[in-house]
Coordinates of C-alpha atoms and ligand atoms in Angstrom, one line a residue:
M1 CA 79.9 133.4 -37.9
K2 CA 78.0 132.7 -34.6
S3 CA 78.1 129.1 -35.0
I4 CA 81.6 129.3 -35.5
I5 CA 82.3 131.4 -32.5
L6 CA 80.3 129.0 -30.4
W7 CA 82.1 126.4 -31.7
L8 CA 85.4 128.1 -30.8
T9 CA 84.1 129.2 -27.3
F10 CA 83.1 125.5 -26.9
G11 CA 86.5 124.3 -27.5
I12 CA 88.1 126.6 -25.1
L13 CA 85.5 126.1 -22.3
T14 CA 85.1 122.2 -22.5
N15 CA 86.8 120.3 -19.8
P16 CA 89.1 118.2 -20.1
T17 CA 89.1 115.1 -18.4
C18 CA 90.7 114.7 -14.5
S19 CA 93.5 112.7 -15.9
E20 CA 94.5 115.0 -18.4
V21 CA 94.0 118.1 -16.3
F22 CA 96.5 116.4 -13.5
G23 CA 98.9 114.3 -15.2
W24 CA 100.0 110.8 -14.3
R25 CA 101.9 111.6 -11.5
E26 CA 98.6 113.4 -10.1
W27 CA 95.7 111.0 -10.8
W28 CA 95.0 111.3 -7.0
K29 CA 94.2 114.6 -6.9
G30 CA 91.3 114.1 -9.4
T31 CA 89.9 111.1 -7.9
V32 CA 87.5 110.6 -4.9
I33 CA 88.8 107.6 -2.6
Y34 CA 86.2 105.1 -1.6
Q35 CA 86.7 102.8 1.1
I36 CA 85.5 99.5 1.2
Y37 CA 85.7 97.2 4.6
P38 CA 85.7 94.2 2.8
R39 CA 83.6 91.9 5.6
S40 CA 80.7 94.2 5.1
Y41 CA 80.8 94.9 1.5
S42 CA 79.3 91.8 -0.2
D43 CA 79.2 88.3 0.5
T44 CA 79.1 85.8 -2.4
D45 CA 79.9 82.5 -0.5
G46 CA 77.4 82.7 2.0
D47 CA 79.3 83.0 5.0
G48 CA 78.2 86.0 6.3
I49 CA 81.2 87.9 5.8
G50 CA 82.0 89.8 2.6
D51 CA 84.8 88.8 0.1
L52 CA 86.5 89.7 -3.0
K53 CA 84.2 88.4 -5.7
G54 CA 81.8 90.5 -3.8
V55 CA 83.7 93.6 -4.6
I56 CA 84.0 92.6 -7.9
N57 CA 80.4 92.2 -8.4
R58 CA 79.9 95.9 -7.3
L59 CA 82.1 97.2 -9.5
D60 CA 79.4 97.9 -12.1
Y61 CA 77.7 100.2 -9.1
L62 CA 80.9 101.9 -8.5
Q63 CA 81.6 102.9 -11.7
D64 CA 78.3 104.0 -12.5
L65 CA 78.2 106.0 -9.0
G66 CA 81.5 107.9 -10.7
I67 CA 84.2 106.1 -8.3
E68 CA 87.5 105.6 -9.7
T69 CA 89.5 104.8 -7.0
I70 CA 88.9 102.1 -4.0
W71 CA 91.0 101.5 -0.8
L72 CA 90.5 98.3 0.7
N73 CA 90.8 97.8 4.4
P74 CA 93.2 94.8 5.0
I75 CA 92.7 91.3 3.0
F76 CA 95.8 89.5 4.2
E77 CA 96.2 86.4 6.1
S78 CA 95.0 87.2 9.9
P79 CA 93.5 85.5 12.8
M80 CA 91.3 88.5 12.8
K81 CA 91.6 89.6 16.6
D82 CA 91.6 93.2 15.1
F83 CA 89.8 92.2 11.8
G84 CA 92.8 92.1 9.6
Y85 CA 95.2 94.7 11.3
D86 CA 96.7 91.6 13.1
I87 CA 98.6 90.3 10.1
S88 CA 100.1 86.8 10.2
N89 CA 101.3 86.6 6.5
F90 CA 101.5 89.7 4.4
T91 CA 101.6 88.4 1.1
D92 CA 98.5 86.1 1.1
V93 CA 95.0 86.8 0.8
D94 CA 92.9 85.5 3.9
P95 CA 90.7 82.5 2.8
I96 CA 87.8 84.6 4.5
F97 CA 88.0 87.0 1.5
G98 CA 88.8 84.5 -1.4
T99 CA 92.1 83.6 -3.0
M100 CA 95.2 85.5 -4.9
A101 CA 93.2 84.4 -8.2
D102 CA 90.3 86.7 -6.8
F103 CA 92.7 89.2 -6.0
D104 CA 94.3 89.3 -9.4
D105 CA 90.8 89.4 -10.9
L106 CA 89.8 92.0 -8.8
I107 CA 92.7 94.3 -10.0
A108 CA 92.3 93.3 -13.7
D109 CA 88.6 94.4 -13.9
M110 CA 89.4 97.4 -12.1
H111 CA 92.3 98.4 -14.5
S112 CA 90.1 97.4 -17.4
R113 CA 87.7 100.2 -16.2
G114 CA 90.9 102.8 -15.4
M115 CA 90.0 102.2 -12.1
K116 CA 92.6 102.6 -9.1
L117 CA 93.0 100.1 -6.1
L118 CA 95.0 101.3 -3.0
M119 CA 95.5 98.9 0.1
D120 CA 96.2 99.0 3.4
F121 CA 99.9 99.1 4.8
V122 CA 100.6 97.6 8.3
P123 CA 104.1 98.4 9.1
N124 CA 103.7 98.9 13.1
H125 CA 102.8 95.2 14.1
T126 CA 102.1 92.0 13.0
S127 CA 100.0 89.3 14.4
N128 CA 101.4 87.6 17.3
K129 CA 100.7 84.1 14.9
H130 CA 103.2 85.8 12.6
M131 CA 106.1 83.2 11.8
W132 CA 108.6 86.4 12.9
F133 CA 106.7 87.0 16.7
Q134 CA 106.8 82.9 16.9
R135 CA 110.5 82.7 16.1
S136 CA 111.4 85.8 17.9
R137 CA 109.9 84.6 21.3
E138 CA 112.2 81.6 21.2
C139 CA 114.7 83.0 22.8
N140 CA 116.6 86.1 23.7
D141 CA 120.1 85.3 21.9
S142 CA 122.2 86.0 19.0
S143 CA 121.9 82.6 17.6
N144 CA 118.0 83.6 16.8
L145 CA 118.1 85.3 13.6
Y146 CA 114.5 86.9 14.7
M147 CA 116.0 88.0 18.1
D148 CA 115.6 91.9 17.7
Y149 CA 112.5 91.6 15.0
Y150 CA 110.2 93.1 18.0
V151 CA 110.6 95.6 20.8
W152 CA 111.4 93.3 23.7
A153 CA 112.5 94.7 27.5
D154 CA 113.5 93.0 30.5
M155 CA 111.2 93.1 33.7
K156 CA 112.0 96.0 35.9
Q157 CA 115.0 95.5 38.6
G158 CA 113.7 93.9 41.9
C159 CA 111.0 91.8 39.9
V160 CA 111.1 88.1 40.0
E161 CA 109.3 86.1 37.3
S162 CA 106.4 85.0 39.5
D163 CA 105.2 88.5 40.1
Q164 CA 104.5 88.7 36.3
N165 CA 100.8 87.9 36.0
S166 CA 99.5 89.5 39.0
H167 CA 100.3 93.1 38.6
D168 CA 101.6 96.0 36.3
K169 CA 104.7 96.9 38.9
C170 CA 107.2 95.1 36.9
V171 CA 106.4 96.5 33.3
P172 CA 109.5 98.2 31.9
N173 CA 107.7 101.9 32.2
N174 CA 104.5 103.4 32.3
W175 CA 103.6 103.3 28.4
V176 CA 99.9 102.5 27.5
S177 CA 98.3 100.6 25.1
R178 CA 95.9 102.2 22.4
F179 CA 93.2 99.7 23.2
G180 CA 93.9 100.3 27.0
G181 CA 96.0 98.6 29.7
S182 CA 99.8 98.5 29.8
A183 CA 101.7 98.4 26.3
W184 CA 103.9 95.8 27.7
E185 CA 102.9 91.8 27.6
W186 CA 105.1 89.2 29.5
D187 CA 106.1 86.7 27.3
T188 CA 106.2 83.0 29.4
K189 CA 108.8 81.8 26.8
R190 CA 111.3 84.3 26.2
K191 CA 110.7 85.7 29.7
Q192 CA 110.6 89.2 28.7
Y193 CA 108.4 91.9 27.7
Y194 CA 106.9 92.7 24.2
L195 CA 105.5 95.8 23.3
H196 CA 102.2 96.4 21.7
Q197 CA 100.7 99.7 21.1
F198 CA 97.7 98.0 20.2
L199 CA 96.3 94.6 21.3
K200 CA 98.6 92.2 23.0
D201 CA 97.8 90.2 19.9
Q202 CA 99.4 92.9 17.6
P203 CA 103.2 92.7 19.1
D204 CA 105.2 96.0 17.4
L205 CA 108.0 95.4 15.0
N206 CA 111.1 96.9 16.0
F207 CA 111.9 99.3 13.0
R208 CA 115.4 100.2 14.2
N209 CA 116.4 96.7 12.8
R210 CA 117.4 97.1 9.3
E211 CA 116.1 93.5 8.2
V212 CA 112.6 94.2 9.4
Q213 CA 112.9 97.7 7.3
E214 CA 113.9 95.6 4.1
H215 CA 111.2 92.8 4.9
M216 CA 108.5 95.6 4.9
K217 CA 109.7 97.2 1.6
D218 CA 109.5 94.1 0.2
V219 CA 105.9 93.7 1.3
L220 CA 105.0 96.9 -0.7
R221 CA 107.0 95.5 -3.7
F222 CA 105.2 92.2 -3.5
W223 CA 101.7 94.1 -4.1
F224 CA 103.0 96.4 -6.4
D225 CA 104.1 93.9 -8.8
R226 CA 100.6 92.2 -8.5
G227 CA 99.4 95.9 -9.8
V228 CA 98.3 97.9 -6.5
D229 CA 98.2 101.5 -7.2
G230 CA 99.0 102.8 -3.7
W231 CA 98.6 102.4 -0.3
R232 CA 97.2 104.0 3.0
V233 CA 99.8 103.6 5.4
D234 CA 98.2 102.5 9.0
A235 CA 99.0 103.8 12.4
I236 CA 102.2 105.7 11.1
R237 CA 102.7 107.6 14.5
Y238 CA 103.5 104.4 16.4
L239 CA 106.6 103.5 14.2
F240 CA 108.9 104.1 16.7
E241 CA 109.5 104.6 20.6
D242 CA 111.9 105.8 23.1
V243 CA 115.0 103.3 22.8
L244 CA 115.7 104.0 26.5
L245 CA 112.3 103.4 27.1
T246 CA 111.6 106.8 28.9
D247 CA 108.4 107.0 30.9
D248 CA 105.6 109.1 28.9
P249 CA 104.9 112.4 30.9
I250 CA 101.7 113.0 33.0
N251 CA 99.2 115.0 30.9
D252 CA 98.6 118.2 33.1
D253 CA 95.9 119.3 30.8
F254 CA 93.8 116.4 31.3
Y255 CA 90.6 116.5 33.2
P256 CA 89.7 113.1 34.6
Q257 CA 86.1 112.4 33.4
P258 CA 84.7 109.2 33.2
N259 CA 86.0 109.0 29.5
H260 CA 86.7 105.9 27.6
Q261 CA 90.0 106.7 26.8
A262 CA 91.1 108.2 30.1
Q263 CA 93.9 106.1 30.6
Y264 CA 95.5 106.6 27.1
N265 CA 94.6 110.7 27.5
S266 CA 96.4 110.8 30.8
L267 CA 99.7 110.6 29.7
V268 CA 101.4 112.8 26.9
H269 CA 102.8 110.7 24.4
K270 CA 106.2 112.0 24.0
Y271 CA 108.2 108.8 23.6
T272 CA 105.8 106.8 22.1
A273 CA 104.1 108.5 18.9
D274 CA 105.4 110.8 16.0
L275 CA 109.2 110.1 16.8
P276 CA 111.5 112.1 14.4
E277 CA 112.9 108.9 13.2
I278 CA 109.8 108.1 11.4
H279 CA 110.4 110.5 8.5
P280 CA 113.7 109.0 7.2
I281 CA 111.8 105.5 7.1
I282 CA 108.9 107.0 5.2
R283 CA 111.4 108.9 2.6
E284 CA 113.1 105.5 1.8
W285 CA 109.8 104.1 1.1
R286 CA 109.0 106.9 -1.4
A287 CA 112.3 106.7 -2.9
E288 CA 113.6 103.4 -3.2
V289 CA 109.7 102.0 -3.9
F290 CA 107.3 104.2 -4.5
D291 CA 109.2 106.2 -7.2
K292 CA 110.8 103.2 -8.6
Y293 CA 107.4 101.8 -9.3
S294 CA 106.0 104.9 -10.5
S295 CA 109.0 105.3 -13.2
L296 CA 106.8 102.7 -15.5
G297 CA 104.5 105.3 -15.7
N298 CA 102.0 104.6 -13.2
Y299 CA 102.4 106.9 -10.0
R300 CA 101.9 105.1 -6.9
F301 CA 100.2 107.0 -4.1
M302 CA 101.0 107.1 -0.4
G303 CA 98.5 108.5 2.0
T304 CA 99.4 108.2 5.8
Q305 CA 96.9 107.6 8.8
S306 CA 97.2 108.7 12.2
Y307 CA 95.7 111.6 14.6
G308 CA 97.5 114.5 15.6
D309 CA 97.4 118.4 15.1
A310 CA 97.5 119.6 11.8
K311 CA 101.0 120.8 12.5
T312 CA 102.2 117.5 13.2
L313 CA 100.2 115.8 10.7
G314 CA 101.6 118.1 8.2
L315 CA 105.0 116.9 8.5
Y316 CA 104.0 113.9 7.0
Y317 CA 103.8 115.4 3.5
G318 CA 108.0 115.9 3.7
T319 CA 109.3 118.7 1.8
E320 CA 110.1 119.3 -1.9
E321 CA 113.4 118.0 -1.6
N322 CA 112.3 115.1 0.5
P323 CA 109.2 114.0 -0.3
E324 CA 107.1 111.7 2.3
A325 CA 103.5 111.0 1.8
D326 CA 101.3 112.5 -1.1
F327 CA 99.1 113.3 1.7
P328 CA 98.6 112.4 5.7
F329 CA 94.8 111.6 5.9
N330 CA 92.9 114.8 7.3
F331 CA 90.8 113.9 10.1
Q332 CA 89.6 117.2 11.2
M333 CA 85.8 116.6 10.5
I334 CA 85.8 113.6 12.6
K335 CA 86.2 116.2 15.4
I336 CA 82.7 117.2 14.8
S337 CA 80.0 116.2 16.9
P338 CA 76.2 116.5 17.1
E339 CA 76.8 119.1 19.8
S340 CA 79.1 121.0 18.3
V341 CA 78.4 121.3 14.5
S342 CA 78.0 124.8 13.7
G343 CA 79.0 127.2 10.8
F344 CA 81.9 128.5 12.7
E345 CA 83.2 124.9 14.1
V346 CA 83.4 124.0 10.4
Y347 CA 85.0 127.0 9.6
R348 CA 87.4 126.9 12.4
L349 CA 88.5 123.1 11.6
I350 CA 89.1 123.6 8.4
H351 CA 90.8 126.8 8.5
D352 CA 93.3 125.2 11.3
W353 CA 93.9 122.3 8.8
I354 CA 94.8 124.7 5.9
T355 CA 97.3 127.0 7.8
N356 CA 99.1 124.6 9.6
I357 CA 100.3 122.3 6.9
P358 CA 103.0 123.2 4.6
D359 CA 102.0 125.7 2.0
G360 CA 100.6 124.6 -1.0
A361 CA 100.4 120.9 0.0
W362 CA 97.5 119.0 -1.6
L363 CA 94.4 119.0 0.8
N364 CA 91.8 115.9 1.4
W365 CA 88.9 115.2 3.6
V366 CA 87.8 112.4 5.9
F367 CA 84.2 112.7 7.0
S368 CA 84.0 109.1 8.6
H369 CA 85.8 105.5 8.6
H370 CA 85.7 102.2 9.8
G371 CA 86.7 103.4 13.3
K372 CA 84.4 106.7 14.0
D373 CA 80.8 107.6 13.8
R374 CA 79.0 107.8 10.4
I375 CA 78.1 111.1 9.1
A376 CA 74.7 111.3 10.1
N377 CA 75.5 110.2 13.7
R378 CA 78.2 113.0 13.7
F379 CA 76.9 115.7 11.8
G380 CA 73.2 114.7 12.7
E381 CA 70.9 113.2 9.9
Q382 CA 69.4 116.6 8.9
N383 CA 73.3 117.7 7.8
H384 CA 74.4 114.8 6.1
R385 CA 73.8 116.3 2.8
A386 CA 75.5 119.4 3.7
A387 CA 78.4 117.1 4.8
V388 CA 78.5 115.3 1.5
L389 CA 78.7 118.5 -0.4
L390 CA 81.5 119.7 1.8
N391 CA 83.4 116.6 1.3
M392 CA 83.0 116.6 -2.4
L393 CA 83.6 120.2 -3.0
L394 CA 86.1 121.5 -0.4
P395 CA 89.4 121.9 -2.2
G396 CA 91.6 118.4 -2.5
T397 CA 90.7 114.8 -2.3
P398 CA 87.5 113.6 -0.8
N399 CA 87.5 110.2 0.9
V400 CA 84.0 108.5 1.2
Y401 CA 83.5 105.5 3.7
Y402 CA 81.0 102.9 1.8
G403 CA 77.5 103.3 2.7
E404 CA 78.1 107.2 3.0
E405 CA 76.6 107.6 -0.3
I406 CA 72.9 106.3 0.8
G407 CA 73.2 107.9 4.1
M408 CA 73.6 104.9 6.2
T409 CA 73.7 105.1 9.8
N410 CA 75.4 103.5 12.8
I411 CA 73.9 100.2 14.3
E412 CA 73.5 99.2 17.6
V413 CA 75.0 96.1 18.7
K414 CA 74.2 94.4 22.3
F415 CA 77.4 94.2 24.5
E416 CA 77.0 89.9 24.7
D417 CA 77.5 90.4 20.4
I418 CA 80.3 93.0 20.3
Q419 CA 82.8 91.6 17.8
D420 CA 85.4 94.6 18.3
P421 CA 88.2 94.0 20.6
W422 CA 88.1 97.8 21.2
G423 CA 84.4 97.7 22.7
K424 CA 84.6 93.6 23.9
N425 CA 87.9 94.7 26.1
N426 CA 86.5 97.8 27.8
P427 CA 82.9 96.9 29.4
C428 CA 83.1 100.3 31.1
C429 CA 82.7 102.3 27.8
W430 CA 82.2 99.6 25.1
K431 CA 79.2 101.8 23.9
E432 CA 81.7 104.8 22.6
L433 CA 84.4 102.3 21.9
N434 CA 82.8 99.7 19.9
R435 CA 83.7 100.2 16.1
D436 CA 81.1 97.7 15.0
K437 CA 78.6 100.1 15.2
V438 CA 79.9 101.8 12.0
R439 CA 81.2 98.3 10.2
S440 CA 77.5 97.0 9.4
P441 CA 76.8 95.3 6.3
M442 CA 76.3 97.6 2.9
Q443 CA 72.6 97.9 2.2
W444 CA 72.1 97.0 -1.5
D445 CA 68.4 96.3 -1.8
I446 CA 65.3 95.6 0.1
G447 CA 65.5 91.5 0.3
V448 CA 67.4 89.2 2.9
N449 CA 69.9 91.2 4.8
A450 CA 69.5 94.0 2.4
G451 CA 71.2 92.1 -0.4
F452 CA 74.7 91.8 1.6
S453 CA 74.4 88.0 2.2
T454 CA 72.3 84.9 1.7
A455 CA 73.7 83.9 5.3
N456 CA 71.1 83.2 8.2
H457 CA 73.8 84.8 10.3
T458 CA 75.5 88.1 9.2
W459 CA 78.7 88.7 10.9
L460 CA 77.4 92.0 12.1
P461 CA 74.0 92.8 12.1
V462 CA 72.1 94.5 9.1
N463 CA 70.7 98.0 10.0
Q464 CA 66.8 97.4 9.7
N465 CA 66.7 100.9 8.2
Y466 CA 67.5 99.2 4.9
K467 CA 63.6 98.4 4.8
H468 CA 62.9 102.0 5.1
A469 CA 64.8 103.4 2.2
I470 CA 68.1 103.4 3.0
N471 CA 69.4 101.0 0.3
V472 CA 71.0 101.2 -3.1
Q473 CA 68.0 99.5 -5.2
V474 CA 65.2 102.0 -3.7
Q475 CA 67.7 105.2 -3.9
L476 CA 68.5 104.4 -7.6
E477 CA 64.8 104.7 -8.6
D478 CA 64.3 107.8 -6.4
S479 CA 65.4 111.1 -8.2
F480 CA 65.4 112.7 -5.1
S481 CA 67.5 110.5 -2.9
T482 CA 70.7 110.7 -1.0
L483 CA 72.4 108.3 -3.7
R484 CA 70.9 110.6 -6.6
F485 CA 72.4 113.6 -4.6
F486 CA 75.4 112.1 -4.1
K487 CA 76.1 111.1 -7.5
K488 CA 74.8 114.4 -9.1
T489 CA 77.5 116.1 -6.4
L490 CA 80.3 113.9 -8.0
Q491 CA 79.3 114.9 -11.5
L492 CA 79.5 118.4 -10.7
R493 CA 83.0 118.0 -9.0
K494 CA 84.3 116.5 -11.9
K495 CA 83.1 118.7 -14.7
F496 CA 84.1 122.2 -13.5
P497 CA 87.9 123.8 -13.2
A498 CA 86.9 125.5 -10.1
F499 CA 86.7 122.2 -8.2
R500 CA 90.4 121.2 -9.4
T501 CA 92.2 123.9 -7.5
N502 CA 93.5 123.7 -4.1
T503 CA 92.2 126.6 -2.7
L504 CA 89.0 128.1 -1.5
K505 CA 87.8 131.8 -0.7
Y506 CA 85.6 131.9 2.7
S507 CA 82.6 133.9 2.3
F508 CA 79.8 134.4 5.3
V509 CA 80.5 132.5 8.3
S510 CA 78.4 132.3 11.5
Y511 CA 77.4 130.4 13.8
E512 CA 74.5 129.0 11.7
V513 CA 76.1 129.5 8.5
F514 CA 79.6 128.3 6.6
S515 CA 79.9 129.1 3.0
F516 CA 83.0 129.2 0.8
W517 CA 83.7 130.4 -2.7
R518 CA 85.5 127.8 -5.4
I519 CA 86.8 129.8 -8.2
P520 CA 88.7 128.6 -11.3
D521 CA 92.6 129.4 -11.7
E522 CA 93.4 132.5 -13.7
E523 CA 94.1 130.3 -16.8
S524 CA 90.7 129.4 -16.8
V525 CA 89.1 132.6 -15.9
S526 CA 86.5 132.1 -18.3
S527 CA 84.7 129.3 -16.3
S528 CA 82.2 129.1 -13.8
S529 CA 82.8 129.9 -10.3
F530 CA 80.4 128.3 -7.5
L531 CA 79.3 129.5 -4.1
I532 CA 78.7 126.5 -1.2
A533 CA 76.3 127.9 1.3
I534 CA 75.5 125.8 4.4
N535 CA 72.9 126.3 7.2
F536 CA 73.6 124.1 9.9
S537 CA 71.0 125.9 12.0
N538 CA 66.9 125.3 12.4
K539 CA 66.5 129.3 11.8
S540 CA 65.8 130.5 8.3
I541 CA 68.8 132.6 7.0
K542 CA 68.8 135.5 4.9
A543 CA 72.1 137.2 3.7
D544 CA 73.8 139.3 1.1
Y545 CA 76.4 137.5 -0.3
V546 CA 77.4 140.6 -2.4
K547 CA 77.7 143.4 -0.3
H548 CA 79.2 142.0 2.9
F549 CA 80.6 138.6 1.9
M550 CA 82.7 138.5 -1.2
P551 CA 86.6 138.1 -0.6
A552 CA 88.8 141.2 -1.1
D553 CA 90.4 139.8 -4.4
V554 CA 87.4 138.4 -5.9
N555 CA 85.0 140.4 -8.3
L556 CA 81.6 139.0 -9.0
N557 CA 80.7 139.6 -12.7
T558 CA 77.0 138.9 -11.7
T559 CA 75.0 139.5 -8.6
Y560 CA 72.7 136.6 -9.7
G561 CA 73.6 132.9 -9.7
R562 CA 72.0 129.6 -10.6
I563 CA 71.1 126.6 -8.0
K564 CA 72.9 123.5 -9.4
I565 CA 72.6 121.6 -6.2
S566 CA 70.0 121.9 -3.2
S567 CA 70.1 119.6 -0.3
S568 CA 66.4 119.0 -0.7
M569 CA 66.9 118.7 -4.3
T570 CA 64.0 121.0 -5.3
R571 CA 65.7 124.4 -5.9
D572 CA 67.8 122.6 -8.8
E573 CA 68.4 125.2 -11.4
E574 CA 66.9 127.9 -9.6
I575 CA 68.0 131.5 -10.3
V576 CA 68.8 133.0 -7.2
D577 CA 69.9 137.0 -6.1
L578 CA 73.0 136.8 -3.9
K579 CA 72.3 140.0 -2.8
M580 CA 69.3 138.3 -0.6
L581 CA 70.1 134.6 -0.7
H582 CA 67.7 132.6 1.4
L583 CA 68.8 129.7 3.1
S584 CA 66.0 127.7 5.2
P585 CA 66.8 125.6 7.9
G586 CA 69.4 123.1 7.6
E587 CA 69.8 123.9 3.8
A588 CA 72.7 123.5 1.8
L589 CA 73.1 125.1 -1.5
V590 CA 75.7 125.1 -4.7
I591 CA 75.4 128.1 -6.7
Q592 CA 77.1 128.5 -9.9
S593 CA 77.8 132.0 -11.0
Y594 CA 80.8 134.2 -12.5
A595 CA 83.1 135.3 -9.7
I596 CA 86.8 135.9 -10.7
R597 CA 89.9 136.5 -8.9
T598 CA 91.2 140.1 -9.3
K599 CA 93.9 140.5 -11.9
T600 CA 97.3 140.5 -10.4
R601 CA 100.5 141.3 -12.2
R602 CA 100.2 140.3 -15.7
D603 CA 102.0 141.4 -19.0
F604 CA 100.2 142.6 -21.8
K605 CA 100.4 139.5 -24.0
H606 CA 98.4 138.1 -21.1
D607 CA 95.7 141.0 -21.0
L608 CA 95.1 140.4 -24.6
F609 CA 94.5 137.0 -24.2
Y610 CA 92.2 137.5 -21.2
C611 CA 90.4 140.1 -23.2
F612 CA 89.9 137.4 -26.0
I613 CA 88.5 134.6 -23.5
Y614 CA 86.1 137.6 -22.0
F615 CA 84.9 138.5 -25.5
M616 CA 84.1 135.0 -26.3
C617 CA 82.8 134.3 -22.6
C618 CA 80.3 137.0 -23.1
I619 CA 78.7 136.0 -26.4
H620 CA 78.7 132.3 -24.9
Y621 CA 77.2 133.4 -21.6
N622 CA 74.3 135.3 -23.5
E623 CA 73.4 132.3 -25.6
S624 CA 73.5 130.0 -23.0
K625 CA 73.3 131.8 -19.5
F626 CA 74.4 129.6 -16.6
D627 CA 74.8 126.7 -19.0
S628 CA 77.2 123.7 -18.9
N629 CA 80.2 125.6 -18.0
Ligands
LIG701 C1 94.6 102.2 12.8 C2 93.3 101.6 12.3 C3 92.7 100.9 12.8 C4 93.4 99.3 14.0 C5 94.7 100.3 14.2 C6 95.6 99.2 14.5 O1 93.9 103.1 13.6 O2 92.2 102.2 11.6 O3 91.3 99.9 12.7 O4 92.7 99.1 14.7 O5 95.2 101.2 13.2 O6 96.3 98.7 13.3
LIG702 MG1 81.9 85.5 2.1
LIG703 CA1 105.8 100.6 17.2

């Protein structure tokens, strides 16, 4: 009898795999998105730059780590002024990265492992070497088929052509480029200005041109036909600018400081960012391209990228009737700095996002990427594991930048060696602005160039801390390493229904501490709940998580819990009393327990069902205490 009950219990409590739980349209809810900056991941041809074959060679590693989804930064043909974000041909692979055959091999290999590939869609601009731009600049005349492919404007009235090179007084208006300086560049051939929200080598496309819109949809189709599973859409907020070229207003709140982005921040980008016309375009991508390809049974994911407040970014989800992105990437955590990091600040940023996006919208978290400081530099090295826990165990989809799983840190690059145009073009502030510091080669082992490349010279220097345990090889063998910690956290996330809901319950929050519960939905009431408690301070903290810090609509079935993961990895499996939980300085804990949501309205049949589940659960609980479920 006992074994039958146990068997039954096991049947009820066993966790289905993520894809079963989420269904084919929602696979992106159950996954972790691992970002690969291909120049820096793995170099197979010895030129010091990573390539597609390199990514293929590392799929075993990624699969073993538990990664199922990769987002690849641009690999398209490009003069590489902005390292691939200046695209001269949207439908070919740049030879630096390999060939189309390599790409096909990559996707075939990934799909055979059940992995998904996301690519980078850059609709706002092309390279100035793109054929469309070359043709567009030829003349301002309706015989030119490409005349309106870009955003062209005349010089200000009263100016003459010879004024152009010397100063800015003739530019059409006050718009500023994201990378510094005027957003307008004089073209000597067409004798007009063209708009560039980024580098002058990245002219903005004119999205009011129907042909441009159609061409860009064809770009998506081209790669969908080759099997791509979805897209990260680059710089979405810059897709349109005011048609009347109205000056952007002065930002009254701007406090002039020797800030690296002073010029950009001195204006409110009312006429150059987040214009309402963007949304119908995204809906069209969704309805006419993504959904059409999804009907083949393989749901195609869309995530949009741009910065802004949570309310504005929330609009990129669209509505139920008119869906847009599956989610806009959430950069709240990128706002943390080593000076600001605290329990309360983390709470504030999380809460701000959750309360400002549309109700029920699926969450996601970005803790670092190819343009912002690495986690260890942003949160402080002592908080790196805490940040990994947050990323993995907050509700929603985590985004992981390559190398974070081993705790890679920023590199220091000398001014004369800077590659990134944002650093290079801003001698005043290159230290803050250069993005090279977060793009250094992946640290694989203790060999030459950390196993990244056999070249004498890699495109960016390898961080020398690879010699001191920040490399994959050493960390795989060390059971207390960051890599093992990362892997264990990912396994926990996949195993328990509590981590598949889109909700959290805040618990004790103070200047020092941030903590929250993950509780399964009512349907899976028999399964474990988890308390995640993080001490960001260098003080010891003792807290009563039962008396003071239970959310109102949650019941705790026991006052004890079992630590499943501790940041030091030395307390794992320890039983703790939640009435007197002790957190050492900088400690982060994941504690398994049995908290449940307080009953809401339910019918009798429903209650009977729950009685049965409780009965089974108690037996199971007595048998195996805090065991696997
Ligand atoms: C996004 C990308 C960045 C790029 C820019 C222009 O912000 O993250 O790397 O430089 O768009 O495409
Ligand atoms: Mg190479
Ligand atoms: Ca634009």
